[in-house]
mmCIF file of N, CA and C in Angstrom:
data_model
loop_
_atom_site.group_PDB
_atom_site.id
_atom_site.type_symbol
_atom_site.label_atom_id
_atom_site.label_comp_id
_atom_site.label_asym_id
_atom_site.label_seq_id
_atom_site.Cartn_x
_atom_site.Cartn_y
_atom_site.Cartn_z
ATOM 1 N N GLY A 77 17.032 -17.232 -1.752
ATOM 2 C CA GLY A 77 15.757 -16.667 -1.383
ATOM 3 C C GLY A 77 14.720 -17.392 -0.946
ATOM 4 N N ASN A 78 13.824 -17.033 -0.311
ATOM 5 C CA ASN A 78 12.729 -17.679 0.136
ATOM 6 C C ASN A 78 11.521 -18.083 -0.551
ATOM 7 N N ALA A 79 11.295 -19.498 -0.942
ATOM 8 C CA ALA A 79 10.451 -19.708 -1.981
ATOM 9 C C ALA A 79 8.706 -18.912 -1.854
ATOM 10 N N ASN A 80 8.609 -18.515 -0.664
ATOM 11 C CA ASN A 80 7.198 -18.199 -0.561
ATOM 12 C C ASN A 80 7.304 -16.718 -0.488
ATOM 13 N N MET A 81 8.101 -16.154 -0.984
ATOM 14 C CA MET A 81 8.334 -14.765 -0.967
ATOM 15 C C MET A 81 7.236 -14.100 -2.037
ATOM 16 N N ILE A 82 6.848 -13.152 -2.022
ATOM 17 C CA ILE A 82 6.015 -12.711 -2.875
ATOM 18 C C ILE A 82 6.677 -11.529 -3.902
ATOM 19 N N CYS A 83 6.741 -12.121 -5.018
ATOM 20 C CA CYS A 83 7.543 -11.006 -6.069
ATOM 21 C C CYS A 83 7.007 -9.523 -6.274
ATOM 22 N N LEU A 84 7.740 -8.474 -6.057
ATOM 23 C CA LEU A 84 7.389 -7.287 -5.841
ATOM 24 C C LEU A 84 7.829 -6.661 -7.104
ATOM 25 N N ASN A 85 6.874 -6.895 -8.218
ATOM 26 C CA ASN A 85 7.472 -6.367 -9.801
ATOM 27 C C ASN A 85 7.196 -5.077 -10.053
ATOM 28 N N ASP A 86 6.268 -4.290 -9.030
ATOM 29 C CA ASP A 86 6.023 -3.073 -9.358
ATOM 30 C C ASP A 86 6.579 -2.537 -8.580
ATOM 31 N N THR A 87 6.777 -0.888 -9.149
ATOM 32 C CA THR A 87 6.979 0.348 -8.212
ATOM 33 C C THR A 87 6.057 1.233 -8.107
ATOM 34 N N VAL A 88 5.730 1.586 -6.738
ATOM 35 C CA VAL A 88 4.837 2.474 -6.632
ATOM 36 C C VAL A 88 5.413 3.905 -5.562
ATOM 37 N N LYS A 89 4.720 4.689 -5.610
ATOM 38 C CA LYS A 89 5.412 5.643 -4.525
ATOM 39 C C LYS A 89 4.427 6.188 -3.698
ATOM 40 N N LEU A 90 5.042 6.130 -2.259
ATOM 41 C CA LEU A 90 4.506 6.062 -1.182
ATOM 42 C C LEU A 90 4.473 7.545 -0.811
ATOM 43 N N VAL A 91 3.137 8.216 -0.429
ATOM 44 C CA VAL A 91 3.313 9.666 -0.477
ATOM 45 C C VAL A 91 2.511 9.869 1.073
ATOM 46 N N GLU A 92 3.104 11.271 1.614
ATOM 47 C CA GLU A 92 2.579 11.775 2.789
ATOM 48 C C GLU A 92 2.357 12.887 2.817
ATOM 49 N N LEU A 93 1.202 13.464 3.159
ATOM 50 C CA LEU A 93 0.962 14.768 3.188
ATOM 51 C C LEU A 93 0.939 15.462 4.273
ATOM 52 N N SER A 94 1.073 16.763 4.165
ATOM 53 C CA SER A 94 1.103 17.774 5.478
ATOM 54 C C SER A 94 0.109 17.835 6.029
ATOM 55 N N GLU A 95 -0.070 18.380 7.179
ATOM 56 C CA GLU A 95 -1.594 18.817 7.682
ATOM 57 C C GLU A 95 -2.016 19.758 7.102
ATOM 58 N N PRO A 96 -3.161 20.180 7.003
ATOM 59 C CA PRO A 96 -3.737 21.042 6.066
ATOM 60 C C PRO A 96 -3.649 22.631 6.701
ATOM 61 N N ASN A 97 -3.059 23.789 5.494
ATOM 62 C CA ASN A 97 -3.242 25.239 6.120
ATOM 63 C C ASN A 97 -4.142 25.710 6.354
ATOM 64 N N GLY A 98 -3.997 26.913 6.685
ATOM 65 C CA GLY A 98 -5.351 27.362 6.900
ATOM 66 C C GLY A 98 -6.404 27.657 5.928
ATOM 67 N N TYR A 99 -5.794 27.362 4.935
ATOM 68 C CA TYR A 99 -6.536 27.410 3.308
ATOM 69 C C TYR A 99 -7.337 25.633 3.261
ATOM 70 N N GLY A 100 -6.859 25.022 4.258
ATOM 71 C CA GLY A 100 -7.451 23.512 4.258
ATOM 72 C C GLY A 100 -6.647 22.915 2.823
ATOM 73 N N ASP A 101 -5.689 23.490 2.376
ATOM 74 C CA ASP A 101 -4.641 22.775 1.489
ATOM 75 C C ASP A 101 -3.395 21.990 1.891
ATOM 76 N N SER A 102 -3.237 20.940 1.727
ATOM 77 C CA SER A 102 -2.122 19.988 2.132
ATOM 78 C C SER A 102 -1.284 20.166 1.102
ATOM 79 N N ASN A 103 -0.148 19.554 1.454
ATOM 80 C CA ASN A 103 1.066 19.580 0.271
ATOM 81 C C ASN A 103 1.537 17.962 0.741
ATOM 82 N N VAL A 104 2.155 17.530 -0.564
ATOM 83 C CA VAL A 104 2.757 16.315 -0.599
ATOM 84 C C VAL A 104 4.291 16.510 0.046
ATOM 85 N N VAL A 105 4.627 15.908 1.227
ATOM 86 C CA VAL A 105 5.570 15.885 2.058
ATOM 87 C C VAL A 105 6.554 15.038 1.674
ATOM 88 N N VAL A 106 6.349 13.764 1.600
ATOM 89 C CA VAL A 106 7.501 12.206 1.209
ATOM 90 C C VAL A 106 6.947 11.878 -0.123
ATOM 91 N N LEU A 107 7.634 11.693 -0.915
ATOM 92 C CA LEU A 107 7.341 10.798 -2.314
ATOM 93 C C LEU A 107 8.535 9.257 -1.915
ATOM 94 N N THR A 108 8.404 8.610 -1.470
ATOM 95 C CA THR A 108 9.107 7.444 -1.785
ATOM 96 C C THR A 108 8.830 6.147 -2.558
ATOM 97 N N ASP A 109 9.781 5.826 -3.381
ATOM 98 C CA ASP A 109 9.514 4.821 -4.510
ATOM 99 C C ASP A 109 9.666 3.608 -3.402
ATOM 100 N N LEU A 110 8.844 2.571 -3.873
ATOM 101 C CA LEU A 110 8.388 1.488 -2.865
ATOM 102 C C LEU A 110 8.264 0.423 -4.070
ATOM 103 N N LYS A 111 8.918 -0.868 -3.486
ATOM 104 C CA LYS A 111 8.777 -1.916 -4.404
ATOM 105 C C LYS A 111 7.402 -2.261 -3.706
ATOM 106 N N ALA A 112 6.213 -3.071 -4.930
ATOM 107 C CA ALA A 112 5.111 -3.418 -4.421
ATOM 108 C C ALA A 112 4.841 -4.481 -5.499
ATOM 109 N N LEU A 113 3.509 -5.091 -4.956
ATOM 110 C CA LEU A 113 3.096 -6.121 -6.150
ATOM 111 C C LEU A 113 1.785 -5.599 -5.939
ATOM 112 N N PHE A 114 0.989 -4.899 -7.202
ATOM 113 C CA PHE A 114 -0.078 -3.946 -7.136
ATOM 114 C C PHE A 114 -1.087 -5.169 -7.926
ATOM 115 N N LEU A 115 -2.268 -4.845 -7.116
ATOM 116 C CA LEU A 115 -3.512 -5.585 -7.624
ATOM 117 C C LEU A 115 -4.783 -4.784 -7.701
ATOM 118 N N GLN A 116 -5.412 -4.594 -8.896
ATOM 119 C CA GLN A 116 -6.566 -4.357 -8.837
ATOM 120 C C GLN A 116 -7.703 -4.963 -8.613
ATOM 121 N N SER A 117 -8.843 -4.455 -7.824
ATOM 122 C CA SER A 117 -9.552 -5.439 -7.386
ATOM 123 C C SER A 117 -11.142 -5.001 -7.355
ATOM 124 N N THR A 118 -12.062 -5.720 -7.473
ATOM 125 C CA THR A 118 -13.170 -5.472 -7.369
ATOM 126 C C THR A 118 -14.005 -5.440 -6.168
ATOM 127 N N GLY A 119 -15.033 -4.384 -6.070
ATOM 128 C CA GLY A 119 -15.927 -4.484 -4.981
ATOM 129 C C GLY A 119 -15.857 -5.642 -3.872
ATOM 130 N N LYS A 120 -16.713 -6.401 -3.934
ATOM 131 C CA LYS A 120 -16.662 -7.555 -2.790
ATOM 132 C C LYS A 120 -16.067 -8.809 -3.557
ATOM 133 N N SER A 121 -14.975 -9.365 -3.144
ATOM 134 C CA SER A 121 -14.498 -10.579 -3.545
ATOM 135 C C SER A 121 -14.191 -11.545 -2.436
ATOM 136 N N HIS A 122 -13.927 -13.015 -2.622
ATOM 137 C CA HIS A 122 -13.804 -13.725 -1.823
ATOM 138 C C HIS A 122 -12.855 -14.605 -2.146
ATOM 139 N N SER A 123 -11.919 -14.713 -1.754
ATOM 140 C CA SER A 123 -10.767 -15.833 -2.203
ATOM 141 C C SER A 123 -10.033 -16.158 -1.008
ATOM 142 N N ASN A 124 -9.484 -17.583 -1.134
ATOM 143 C CA ASN A 124 -8.863 -18.326 -0.005
ATOM 144 C C ASN A 124 -9.398 -17.921 1.403
ATOM 145 N N HIS A 125 -10.811 -17.771 1.820
ATOM 146 C CA HIS A 125 -11.333 -17.534 2.984
ATOM 147 C C HIS A 125 -11.202 -16.018 3.209
ATOM 148 N N VAL A 126 -10.625 -15.202 2.473
ATOM 149 C CA VAL A 126 -10.739 -13.699 2.877
ATOM 150 C C VAL A 126 -11.599 -12.789 2.205
ATOM 151 N N ASP A 127 -12.221 -12.158 2.810
ATOM 152 C CA ASP A 127 -13.307 -10.932 2.339
ATOM 153 C C ASP A 127 -12.444 -10.037 1.973
ATOM 154 N N ILE A 128 -12.176 -9.506 0.615
ATOM 155 C CA ILE A 128 -11.667 -7.992 0.575
ATOM 156 C C ILE A 128 -12.583 -7.447 -0.057
ATOM 157 N N ILE A 129 -13.373 -6.305 0.848
ATOM 158 C CA ILE A 129 -14.536 -5.622 0.813
ATOM 159 C C ILE A 129 -14.190 -4.198 0.441
ATOM 160 N N ASN A 130 -14.852 -3.661 -0.566
ATOM 161 C CA ASN A 130 -14.773 -2.347 -0.685
ATOM 162 C C ASN A 130 -13.384 -1.570 -0.875
ATOM 163 N N ALA A 131 -12.501 -2.223 -1.232
ATOM 164 C CA ALA A 131 -10.958 -1.998 -1.948
ATOM 165 C C ALA A 131 -11.008 -1.649 -3.173
ATOM 166 N N ASP A 132 -10.370 -0.532 -3.795
ATOM 167 C CA ASP A 132 -10.698 -0.491 -5.348
ATOM 168 C C ASP A 132 -9.152 -1.170 -5.837
ATOM 169 N N ALA A 133 -8.130 -1.355 -5.088
ATOM 170 C CA ALA A 133 -7.349 -2.158 -5.221
ATOM 171 C C ALA A 133 -6.539 -2.524 -3.985
ATOM 172 N N HIS A 134 -5.414 -3.293 -4.034
ATOM 173 C CA HIS A 134 -4.670 -3.576 -2.831
ATOM 174 C C HIS A 134 -3.067 -3.729 -3.139
ATOM 175 N N ALA A 135 -2.230 -3.850 -2.326
ATOM 176 C CA ALA A 135 -0.976 -4.248 -2.908
ATOM 177 C C ALA A 135 -0.353 -5.003 -1.402
ATOM 178 N N TYR A 136 0.631 -5.833 -1.998
ATOM 179 C CA TYR A 136 1.953 -6.219 -0.887
ATOM 180 C C TYR A 136 2.963 -5.181 -1.057
ATOM 181 N N VAL A 137 3.580 -4.708 -0.046
ATOM 182 C CA VAL A 137 4.594 -3.638 -0.240
ATOM 183 C C VAL A 137 5.540 -3.997 0.647
ATOM 184 N N ASP A 138 7.156 -3.682 0.005
ATOM 185 C CA ASP A 138 8.041 -3.981 0.658
ATOM 186 C C ASP A 138 8.369 -3.588 2.161
ATOM 187 N N PHE A 139 7.913 -4.718 2.840
ATOM 188 C CA PHE A 139 8.249 -4.459 4.402
ATOM 189 C C PHE A 139 9.871 -4.172 4.892
ATOM 190 N N ASN A 140 10.769 -4.450 3.880
ATOM 191 C CA ASN A 140 11.859 -3.781 4.584
ATOM 192 C C ASN A 140 12.265 -2.589 4.110
ATOM 193 N N ASN A 141 11.497 -1.798 3.586
ATOM 194 C CA ASN A 141 11.502 -0.244 2.792
ATOM 195 C C ASN A 141 11.540 0.446 4.263
ATOM 196 N N PRO A 142 12.813 1.182 4.320
ATOM 197 C CA PRO A 142 13.259 2.140 5.849
ATOM 198 C C PRO A 142 12.047 3.156 6.046
ATOM 199 N N GLU A 143 11.049 3.421 4.984
ATOM 200 C CA GLU A 143 10.084 4.538 5.457
ATOM 201 C C GLU A 143 9.054 3.740 5.965
ATOM 202 N N VAL A 144 8.828 2.540 5.363
ATOM 203 C CA VAL A 144 7.815 1.338 5.955
ATOM 204 C C VAL A 144 8.231 1.325 7.251
ATOM 205 N N LYS A 145 9.217 0.816 7.243
ATOM 206 C CA LYS A 145 9.831 0.148 8.835
ATOM 207 C C LYS A 145 9.851 1.091 9.829
ATOM 208 N N SER A 146 10.335 2.239 9.395
ATOM 209 C CA SER A 146 10.270 3.426 10.376
ATOM 210 C C SER A 146 9.090 3.797 10.957
ATOM 211 N N ARG A 147 8.096 3.703 10.377
ATOM 212 C CA ARG A 147 6.605 3.664 10.800
ATOM 213 C C ARG A 147 5.990 2.731 11.496
ATOM 214 N N GLY A 148 6.717 1.813 11.859
ATOM 215 C CA GLY A 148 6.207 0.564 12.137
ATOM 216 C C GLY A 148 4.813 -0.040 11.431
ATOM 217 N N TYR A 149 5.317 0.066 10.260
ATOM 218 C CA TYR A 149 3.914 -0.366 9.419
ATOM 219 C C TYR A 149 2.469 0.288 9.597
ATOM 220 N N ARG A 150 2.679 1.325 10.347
ATOM 221 C CA ARG A 150 1.402 2.227 10.222
ATOM 222 C C ARG A 150 1.082 3.078 9.142
ATOM 223 N N LEU A 151 0.547 2.773 8.005
ATOM 224 C CA LEU A 151 0.602 3.361 6.738
ATOM 225 C C LEU A 151 -1.139 3.876 6.535
ATOM 226 N N GLU A 152 -1.635 3.582 7.198
ATOM 227 C CA GLU A 152 -2.897 4.178 7.055
ATOM 228 C C GLU A 152 -3.151 5.786 6.946
ATOM 229 N N GLY A 153 -3.935 6.422 6.295
ATOM 230 C CA GLY A 153 -4.258 7.529 5.709
ATOM 231 C C GLY A 153 -2.830 8.133 4.857
ATOM 232 N N MET A 154 -2.132 7.285 4.605
ATOM 233 C CA MET A 154 -0.845 7.591 3.392
ATOM 234 C C MET A 154 -1.471 7.244 1.915
ATOM 235 N N TYR A 155 -0.989 7.861 1.234
ATOM 236 C CA TYR A 155 -1.351 7.412 -0.185
ATOM 237 C C TYR A 155 -0.307 6.801 -0.827
ATOM 238 N N ILE A 156 -0.962 5.847 -1.765
ATOM 239 C CA ILE A 156 -0.219 5.336 -3.280
ATOM 240 C C ILE A 156 -0.454 5.901 -4.495
ATOM 241 N N VAL A 157 0.648 6.065 -5.306
ATOM 242 C CA VAL A 157 0.270 6.517 -6.497
ATOM 243 C C VAL A 157 1.122 5.460 -7.448
ATOM 244 N N ALA A 158 0.261 4.860 -8.352
ATOM 245 C CA ALA A 158 0.648 3.475 -8.959
ATOM 246 C C ALA A 158 0.302 4.100 -10.456
ATOM 247 N N ASN A 159 1.101 3.350 -11.189
ATOM 248 C CA ASN A 159 0.811 3.605 -12.989
ATOM 249 C C ASN A 159 0.334 1.948 -13.202
ATOM 250 N N PRO A 160 -0.913 1.429 -12.751
ATOM 251 C CA PRO A 160 -1.299 0.149 -13.249
ATOM 252 C C PRO A 160 -0.773 -0.123 -14.586
ATOM 253 N N PHE A 161 -0.608 0.876 -15.469
ATOM 254 C CA PHE A 161 -0.366 0.077 -16.658
ATOM 255 C C PHE A 161 1.104 0.774 -17.481
ATOM 256 N N GLY A 162 1.913 1.122 -16.424
ATOM 257 C CA GLY A 162 2.913 1.435 -16.777
ATOM 258 C C GLY A 162 3.293 3.138 -17.456
ATOM 259 N N THR A 163 2.323 3.468 -17.930
ATOM 260 C CA THR A 163 2.393 4.598 -18.561
ATOM 261 C C THR A 163 2.040 5.981 -17.240
ATOM 262 N N PRO A 164 2.900 7.000 -17.602
ATOM 263 C CA PRO A 164 2.999 7.760 -16.760
ATOM 264 C C PRO A 164 1.469 8.870 -16.671
ATOM 265 N N GLU A 165 1.033 8.891 -17.686
ATOM 266 C CA GLU A 165 -0.176 9.620 -17.557
ATOM 267 C C GLU A 165 -1.392 9.493 -16.707
ATOM 268 N N VAL A 166 -1.545 8.151 -16.859
ATOM 269 C CA VAL A 166 -2.547 7.366 -16.179
ATOM 270 C C VAL A 166 -1.908 6.857 -14.688
ATOM 271 N N GLU A 167 -1.209 7.698 -14.143
ATOM 272 C CA GLU A 167 -0.928 7.802 -12.907
ATOM 273 C C GLU A 167 -2.262 7.903 -11.774
ATOM 274 N N SER A 168 -2.417 6.629 -11.103
ATOM 275 C CA SER A 168 -3.571 6.872 -10.162
ATOM 276 C C SER A 168 -3.239 6.801 -8.785
ATOM 277 N N TRP A 169 -4.145 7.638 -8.016
ATOM 278 C CA TRP A 169 -3.924 7.968 -6.637
ATOM 279 C C TRP A 169 -4.800 7.174 -5.693
ATOM 280 N N TYR A 170 -4.475 6.355 -4.548
ATOM 281 C CA TYR A 170 -4.940 5.593 -3.961
ATOM 282 C C TYR A 170 -4.610 6.183 -2.245
ATOM 283 N N GLN A 171 -5.720 5.995 -1.567
ATOM 284 C CA GLN A 171 -5.609 6.251 -0.201
ATOM 285 C C GLN A 171 -5.059 4.992 0.443
ATOM 286 N N ILE A 172 -4.434 4.518 1.383
ATOM 287 C CA ILE A 172 -4.486 3.512 2.078
ATOM 288 C C ILE A 172 -5.472 3.380 3.355
ATOM 289 N N THR A 173 -6.490 2.715 3.347
ATOM 290 C CA THR A 173 -7.460 2.421 4.288
ATOM 291 C C THR A 173 -7.179 1.575 5.380
ATOM 292 N N ARG A 174 -6.284 0.684 5.268
ATOM 293 C CA ARG A 174 -6.249 -0.557 5.949
ATOM 294 C C ARG A 174 -4.929 -1.256 5.650
ATOM 295 N N VAL A 175 -4.208 -1.800 6.631
ATOM 296 C CA VAL A 175 -2.891 -2.474 6.629
ATOM 297 C C VAL A 175 -2.829 -3.505 7.339
ATOM 298 N N VAL A 176 -2.650 -4.534 6.819
ATOM 299 C CA VAL A 176 -2.712 -6.151 7.445
ATOM 300 C C VAL A 176 -1.055 -6.607 7.505
ATOM 301 N N VAL A 177 -0.223 -6.952 8.634
ATOM 302 C CA VAL A 177 0.864 -7.208 8.560
ATOM 303 C C VAL A 177 0.963 -8.696 8.772
ATOM 304 N N GLY A 178 1.535 -9.279 7.816
ATOM 305 C CA GLY A 178 1.414 -10.517 8.164
ATOM 306 C C GLY A 178 3.069 -11.118 8.816
ATOM 307 N N GLN A 179 2.700 -11.887 9.857
ATOM 308 C CA GLN A 179 3.662 -12.484 10.698
ATOM 309 C C GLN A 179 3.482 -13.885 10.798
ATOM 310 N N ARG A 180 4.679 -14.427 10.686
ATOM 311 C CA ARG A 180 4.663 -15.761 11.176
ATOM 312 C C ARG A 180 4.855 -16.222 12.443
ATOM 313 N N LYS A 181 3.499 -16.011 12.961
ATOM 314 C CA LYS A 181 3.163 -15.921 14.510
ATOM 315 C C LYS A 181 3.582 -17.498 15.157
ATOM 316 N N LEU A 182 3.776 -18.461 14.300
ATOM 317 C CA LEU A 182 3.874 -19.812 14.949
ATOM 318 C C LEU A 182 5.503 -20.084 15.017
ATOM 319 N N THR A 183 6.099 -19.328 14.248
ATOM 320 C CA THR A 183 7.819 -19.625 14.185
ATOM 321 C C THR A 183 8.179 -18.421 14.828
ATOM 322 N N ASP A 184 8.926 -17.717 14.081
ATOM 323 C CA ASP A 184 10.028 -16.866 14.326
ATOM 324 C C ASP A 184 9.153 -15.336 14.621
ATOM 325 N N ASN A 185 8.206 -15.254 14.291
ATOM 326 C CA ASN A 185 7.337 -13.970 14.579
ATOM 327 C C ASN A 185 7.804 -12.534 13.624
ATOM 328 N N LYS A 186 8.862 -13.303 12.360
ATOM 329 C CA LYS A 186 9.113 -12.539 11.623
ATOM 330 C C LYS A 186 8.213 -11.674 10.380
ATOM 331 N N VAL A 187 8.046 -10.470 10.244
ATOM 332 C CA VAL A 187 6.950 -10.136 9.336
ATOM 333 C C VAL A 187 7.521 -10.763 8.157
ATOM 334 N N ASP A 188 6.424 -11.447 7.340
ATOM 335 C CA ASP A 188 6.789 -11.732 5.760
ATOM 336 C C ASP A 188 6.099 -10.891 4.695
ATOM 337 N N ASN A 189 4.844 -10.315 5.262
ATOM 338 C CA ASN A 189 4.364 -9.640 3.998
ATOM 339 C C ASN A 189 3.665 -8.402 4.889
ATOM 340 N N VAL A 190 3.151 -7.285 4.184
ATOM 341 C CA VAL A 190 2.420 -6.165 4.546
ATOM 342 C C VAL A 190 1.767 -5.706 3.246
ATOM 343 N N HIS A 191 0.280 -6.146 3.696
ATOM 344 C CA HIS A 191 -0.658 -5.995 2.553
ATOM 345 C C HIS A 191 -1.680 -4.877 3.040
ATOM 346 N N VAL A 192 -1.849 -3.993 1.799
ATOM 347 C CA VAL A 192 -2.378 -2.629 2.056
ATOM 348 C C VAL A 192 -3.316 -2.556 1.211
ATOM 349 N N TYR A 193 -4.833 -2.065 1.825
ATOM 350 C CA TYR A 193 -6.261 -2.278 1.148
ATOM 351 C C TYR A 193 -6.090 -0.440 0.626
ATOM 352 N N LEU A 194 -6.422 -0.284 -0.560
ATOM 353 C CA LEU A 194 -6.694 0.826 -0.972
ATOM 354 C C LEU A 194 -7.895 1.545 -1.754
ATOM 355 N N LYS A 195 -8.128 2.748 -1.416
ATOM 356 C CA LYS A 195 -9.317 3.223 -1.907
ATOM 357 C C LYS A 195 -9.066 4.624 -3.111
ATOM 358 N N LYS A 196 -9.472 4.450 -4.443
ATOM 359 C CA LYS A 196 -9.280 5.110 -5.158
ATOM 360 C C LYS A 196 -9.570 6.605 -4.798
ATOM 361 N N THR A 197 -8.705 7.403 -4.998
ATOM 362 C CA THR A 197 -9.240 9.031 -4.760
ATOM 363 C C THR A 197 -8.562 10.020 -5.547
ATOM 364 N N GLU A 198 -8.665 11.380 -5.675
ATOM 365 C CA GLU A 198 -8.206 12.011 -6.672
ATOM 366 C C GLU A 198 -6.906 12.383 -6.693
ATOM 367 N N ALA A 199 -6.151 12.639 -7.398
ATOM 368 C CA ALA A 199 -4.640 13.070 -7.658
ATOM 369 C C ALA A 199 -4.382 14.180 -6.858
ATOM 370 N N LEU A 200 -3.380 14.271 -6.005
ATOM 371 C CA LEU A 200 -3.469 15.714 -5.250
ATOM 372 C C LEU A 200 -2.125 16.752 -5.733
#
């Protein structure tokens, strides 16, 4: 393996909702298990010259996952369900607000990470 690869030690669920019906309700359509590195984060932080602003959490997700790839990494608006503490009772729901695709632009243009920014939301 590549020494620079991020260890995706967590499993989260990637969730897509249907268009709202006449009553304004959406249904959960797709639940995909997704390997990830899930990180809680606080309001504004600054690290390695990157500002992470107003994200309740963020995660690196498995960019080789077929569901992620088939969408061309456009995951904004989808949801992630995570168990930050490994107990099903405290499942937390987050909406993906922003996706940053890390590519090795100077070498072979391969994607080497997909970083999603998450906003905590009500469970659906």
